[in-house]
mmCIF file with all atom_site columns, C-alpha atoms in Angstrom:
data_model
loop_
_atom_site.group_PDB
_atom_site.id
_atom_site.type_symbol
_atom_site.label_atom_id
_atom_site.label_alt_id
_atom_site.label_comp_id
_atom_site.label_asym_id
_atom_site.label_entity_id
_atom_site.label_seq_id
_atom_site.pdbx_PDB_ins_code
_atom_site.Cartn_x
_atom_site.Cartn_y
_atom_site.Cartn_z
_atom_site.occupancy
_atom_site.B_iso_or_equiv
_atom_site.pdbx_formal_charge
_atom_site.auth_seq_id
_atom_site.auth_comp_id
_atom_site.auth_asym_id
_atom_site.auth_atom_id
_atom_site.pdbx_PDB_model_num
ATOM 1  C CA . UNK A 1 1  ? 9.413   13.430  -5.675  1.00 0.00 ? 141 UNK A CA 1
ATOM 2  C CA . UNK A 1 2  ? 10.337  16.821  -7.033  1.00 0.00 ? 142 UNK A CA 1
ATOM 3  C CA . UNK A 1 3  ? 9.171   18.803  -10.039 1.00 0.00 ? 143 UNK A CA 1
ATOM 4  C CA . UNK A 1 4  ? 7.200   16.714  -12.501 1.00 0.00 ? 144 UNK A CA 1
ATOM 5  C CA . UNK A 1 5  ? 8.543   13.414  -11.142 1.00 0.00 ? 145 UNK A CA 1
ATOM 6  C CA . UNK A 1 6  ? 6.168   10.664  -10.079 1.00 0.00 ? 146 UNK A CA 1
ATOM 7  C CA . UNK A 1 7  ? 7.225   7.856   -7.741  1.00 0.00 ? 147 UNK A CA 1
ATOM 8  C CA . UNK A 1 8  ? 5.594   4.483   -7.017  1.00 0.00 ? 148 UNK A CA 1
ATOM 9  C CA . UNK A 1 9  ? 7.110   2.579   -4.105  1.00 0.00 ? 149 UNK A CA 1
ATOM 10 C CA . UNK A 1 10 ? 5.878   -0.948  -3.441  1.00 0.00 ? 150 UNK A CA 1
ATOM 11 C CA . UNK A 1 11 ? 6.562   -2.706  -0.139  1.00 0.00 ? 151 UNK A CA 1
ATOM 12 C CA . UNK A 1 12 ? 5.625   -6.217  0.978   1.00 0.00 ? 152 UNK A CA 1
ATOM 13 C CA . UNK A 1 13 ? 5.110   -6.600  4.731   1.00 0.00 ? 153 UNK A CA 1
ATOM 14 C CA . UNK A 1 14 ? 7.680   -3.934  5.669   1.00 0.00 ? 154 UNK A CA 1
ATOM 15 C CA . UNK A 1 15 ? 9.122   -3.597  9.149   1.00 0.00 ? 155 UNK A CA 1
ATOM 16 C CA . UNK A 1 16 ? 8.660   -0.333  11.029  1.00 0.00 ? 156 UNK A CA 1
ATOM 17 C CA . UNK A 1 17 ? 12.326  0.465   10.424  1.00 0.00 ? 157 UNK A CA 1
ATOM 18 C CA . UNK A 1 18 ? 12.038  -0.137  6.666   1.00 0.00 ? 158 UNK A CA 1
ATOM 19 C CA . UNK A 1 19 ? 8.937   2.044   6.449   1.00 0.00 ? 159 UNK A CA 1
ATOM 20 C CA . UNK A 1 20 ? 10.397  4.969   8.423   1.00 0.00 ? 160 UNK A CA 1
ATOM 21 C CA . UNK A 1 21 ? 12.322  6.378   5.451   1.00 0.00 ? 161 UNK A CA 1
ATOM 22 C CA . UNK A 1 22 ? 9.226   6.292   3.233   1.00 0.00 ? 162 UNK A CA 1
ATOM 23 C CA . UNK A 1 23 ? 7.091   7.823   5.975   1.00 0.00 ? 163 UNK A CA 1
ATOM 24 C CA . UNK A 1 24 ? 9.527   10.700  6.439   1.00 0.00 ? 164 UNK A CA 1
ATOM 25 C CA . UNK A 1 25 ? 10.103  11.332  2.725   1.00 0.00 ? 165 UNK A CA 1
ATOM 26 C CA . UNK A 1 26 ? 6.402   11.541  1.817   1.00 0.00 ? 166 UNK A CA 1
ATOM 27 C CA . UNK A 1 27 ? 5.125   12.889  5.151   1.00 0.00 ? 167 UNK A CA 1
ATOM 28 C CA . UNK A 1 28 ? 2.584   10.085  5.548   1.00 0.00 ? 168 UNK A CA 1
ATOM 29 C CA . UNK A 1 29 ? 0.023   10.496  8.312   1.00 0.00 ? 169 UNK A CA 1
ATOM 30 C CA . UNK A 1 30 ? 1.045   8.626   11.498  1.00 0.00 ? 170 UNK A CA 1
ATOM 31 C CA . UNK A 1 31 ? -2.367  6.967   11.994  1.00 0.00 ? 171 UNK A CA 1
ATOM 32 C CA . UNK A 1 32 ? -2.372  5.639   8.430   1.00 0.00 ? 172 UNK A CA 1
ATOM 33 C CA . UNK A 1 33 ? 1.215   4.429   8.817   1.00 0.00 ? 173 UNK A CA 1
ATOM 34 C CA . UNK A 1 34 ? 0.244   2.551   11.975  1.00 0.00 ? 174 UNK A CA 1
ATOM 35 C CA . UNK A 1 35 ? -2.654  0.898   10.126  1.00 0.00 ? 175 UNK A CA 1
ATOM 36 C CA . UNK A 1 36 ? -0.414  -0.052  7.203   1.00 0.00 ? 176 UNK A CA 1
ATOM 37 C CA . UNK A 1 37 ? 2.154   -1.704  9.439   1.00 0.00 ? 177 UNK A CA 1
ATOM 38 C CA . UNK A 1 38 ? -0.337  -3.627  11.598  1.00 0.00 ? 178 UNK A CA 1
ATOM 39 C CA . UNK A 1 39 ? -2.527  -4.882  8.761   1.00 0.00 ? 179 UNK A CA 1
ATOM 40 C CA . UNK A 1 40 ? -5.843  -6.600  9.534   1.00 0.00 ? 180 UNK A CA 1
ATOM 41 C CA . UNK A 1 41 ? -7.768  -3.438  8.661   1.00 0.00 ? 181 UNK A CA 1
ATOM 42 C CA . UNK A 1 42 ? -11.237 -3.166  7.195   1.00 0.00 ? 182 UNK A CA 1
ATOM 43 C CA . UNK A 1 43 ? -11.524 -1.736  3.687   1.00 0.00 ? 183 UNK A CA 1
ATOM 44 C CA . UNK A 1 44 ? -11.668 2.048   3.935   1.00 0.00 ? 184 UNK A CA 1
ATOM 45 C CA . UNK A 1 45 ? -10.763 5.384   2.411   1.00 0.00 ? 185 UNK A CA 1
ATOM 46 C CA . UNK A 1 46 ? -9.357  8.166   4.577   1.00 0.00 ? 186 UNK A CA 1
ATOM 47 C CA . UNK A 1 47 ? -8.478  11.710  3.499   1.00 0.00 ? 187 UNK A CA 1
ATOM 48 C CA . UNK A 1 48 ? -5.504  13.441  5.102   1.00 0.00 ? 188 UNK A CA 1
ATOM 49 C CA . UNK A 1 49 ? -4.512  17.014  4.169   1.00 0.00 ? 189 UNK A CA 1
ATOM 50 C CA . UNK A 1 50 ? -2.987  16.435  0.729   1.00 0.00 ? 190 UNK A CA 1
ATOM 51 C CA . UNK A 1 51 ? -3.099  12.634  0.464   1.00 0.00 ? 191 UNK A CA 1
ATOM 52 C CA . UNK A 1 52 ? -5.421  9.641   0.566   1.00 0.00 ? 192 UNK A CA 1
ATOM 53 C CA . UNK A 1 53 ? -5.075  6.345   2.418   1.00 0.00 ? 193 UNK A CA 1
ATOM 54 C CA . UNK A 1 54 ? -6.967  3.362   0.997   1.00 0.00 ? 194 UNK A CA 1
ATOM 55 C CA . UNK A 1 55 ? -7.263  -0.184  2.352   1.00 0.00 ? 195 UNK A CA 1
ATOM 56 C CA . UNK A 1 56 ? -8.361  -2.933  -0.050  1.00 0.00 ? 196 UNK A CA 1
ATOM 57 C CA . UNK A 1 57 ? -8.905  -6.682  0.484   1.00 0.00 ? 197 UNK A CA 1
ATOM 58 C CA . UNK A 1 58 ? -8.059  -8.305  -2.867  1.00 0.00 ? 198 UNK A CA 1
ATOM 59 C CA . UNK A 1 59 ? -8.392  -12.004 -3.629  1.00 0.00 ? 199 UNK A CA 1
ATOM 60 C CA . UNK A 1 60 ? -6.363  -13.886 -6.215  1.00 0.00 ? 200 UNK A CA 1
ATOM 61 C CA . UNK A 1 61 ? -7.475  -17.045 -8.032  1.00 0.00 ? 201 UNK A CA 1
ATOM 62 C CA . UNK A 1 62 ? -4.723  -19.388 -9.196  1.00 0.00 ? 202 UNK A CA 1
ATOM 63 C CA . UNK A 1 63 ? -6.215  -21.531 -11.967 1.00 0.00 ? 203 UNK A CA 1
ATOM 64 C CA . UNK A 1 64 ? -3.360  -24.063 -12.038 1.00 0.00 ? 204 UNK A CA 1
ATOM 65 C CA . UNK A 1 65 ? -3.932  -25.125 -8.442  1.00 0.00 ? 205 UNK A CA 1
ATOM 66 C CA . UNK A 1 66 ? -7.599  -24.068 -8.196  1.00 0.00 ? 206 UNK A CA 1
ATOM 67 C CA . UNK A 1 67 ? -6.852  -22.058 -5.055  1.00 0.00 ? 207 UNK A CA 1
ATOM 68 C CA . UNK A 1 68 ? -7.913  -18.645 -3.842  1.00 0.00 ? 208 UNK A CA 1
ATOM 69 C CA . UNK A 1 69 ? -5.677  -16.513 -1.658  1.00 0.00 ? 209 UNK A CA 1
ATOM 70 C CA . UNK A 1 70 ? -6.476  -13.215 -0.020  1.00 0.00 ? 210 UNK A CA 1
ATOM 71 C CA . UNK A 1 71 ? -4.393  -10.349 1.160   1.00 0.00 ? 211 UNK A CA 1
ATOM 72 C CA . UNK A 1 72 ? -4.441  -6.747  2.160   1.00 0.00 ? 212 UNK A CA 1
ATOM 73 C CA . UNK A 1 73 ? -3.345  -3.790  0.070   1.00 0.00 ? 213 UNK A CA 1
ATOM 74 C CA . UNK A 1 74 ? -2.813  -0.331  1.507   1.00 0.00 ? 214 UNK A CA 1
ATOM 75 C CA . UNK A 1 75 ? -2.312  2.649   -0.798  1.00 0.00 ? 215 UNK A CA 1
ATOM 76 C CA . UNK A 1 76 ? -0.989  6.070   0.092   1.00 0.00 ? 216 UNK A CA 1
ATOM 77 C CA . UNK A 1 77 ? -1.848  8.424   -2.777  1.00 0.00 ? 217 UNK A CA 1
ATOM 78 C CA . UNK A 1 78 ? -0.423  11.906  -3.234  1.00 0.00 ? 218 UNK A CA 1
ATOM 79 C CA . UNK A 1 79 ? -0.017  14.316  -6.158  1.00 0.00 ? 219 UNK A CA 1
ATOM 80 C CA . UNK A 1 80 ? 3.412   12.940  -7.038  1.00 0.00 ? 220 UNK A CA 1
ATOM 81 C CA . UNK A 1 81 ? 3.526   9.519   -5.411  1.00 0.00 ? 221 UNK A CA 1
ATOM 82 C CA . UNK A 1 82 ? 1.885   6.174   -4.741  1.00 0.00 ? 222 UNK A CA 1
ATOM 83 C CA . UNK A 1 83 ? 3.110   3.990   -1.904  1.00 0.00 ? 223 UNK A CA 1
ATOM 84 C CA . UNK A 1 84 ? 1.671   0.481   -1.733  1.00 0.00 ? 224 UNK A CA 1
ATOM 85 C CA . UNK A 1 85 ? 2.005   -1.788  1.281   1.00 0.00 ? 225 UNK A CA 1
ATOM 86 C CA . UNK A 1 86 ? 1.000   -5.405  0.736   1.00 0.00 ? 226 UNK A CA 1
ATOM 87 C CA . UNK A 1 87 ? 0.239   -8.074  3.320   1.00 0.00 ? 227 UNK A CA 1
ATOM 88 C CA . UNK A 1 88 ? -0.403  -11.705 2.435   1.00 0.00 ? 228 UNK A CA 1
ATOM 89 C CA . UNK A 1 89 ? -0.077  -13.591 -0.828  1.00 0.00 ? 229 UNK A CA 1
ATOM 90 C CA . UNK A 1 90 ? -3.302  -12.447 -2.491  1.00 0.00 ? 230 UNK A CA 1
ATOM 91 C CA . UNK A 1 91 ? -2.013  -9.056  -3.549  1.00 0.00 ? 231 UNK A CA 1
ATOM 92 C CA . UNK A 1 92 ? -0.137  -9.424  -6.853  1.00 0.00 ? 232 UNK A CA 1
ATOM 93 C CA . UNK A 1 93 ? 0.090   -5.955  -8.403  1.00 0.00 ? 233 UNK A CA 1
ATOM 94 C CA . UNK A 1 94 ? 2.943   -6.313  -10.886 1.00 0.00 ? 234 UNK A CA 1
ATOM 95 C CA . UNK A 1 95 ? 0.542   -5.982  -13.840 1.00 0.00 ? 235 UNK A CA 1
ATOM 96 C CA . UNK A 1 96 ? -0.836  -2.708  -12.469 1.00 0.00 ? 236 UNK A CA 1
ATOM 97 C CA . UNK A 1 97 ? 2.614   -1.147  -12.353 1.00 0.00 ? 237 UNK A CA 1
ATOM 98 C CA . UNK A 1 98 ? 3.225   -1.652  -16.094 1.00 0.00 ? 238 UNK A CA 1
#
């Protein structure tokens, strides 16, 4: 993102190839990128130079079917961007983006 622009990119279970362009564009830390691609991480917050990497384990309750699903949500946060990487079905974030 340039100038006053702000970008939010959301990816669901991306391949390494798909994530390469995002990694290069936003200069994401290689260790955080590796964690985001592999999934199965513990919740954590890591600080890298000018960005943050956050791992969350959200759960989602579906009242119609009385089921609970879980997932994994990784966030890369910078001054002008948010990149979210979701794994699993328990990570609906459409309402957050509005």
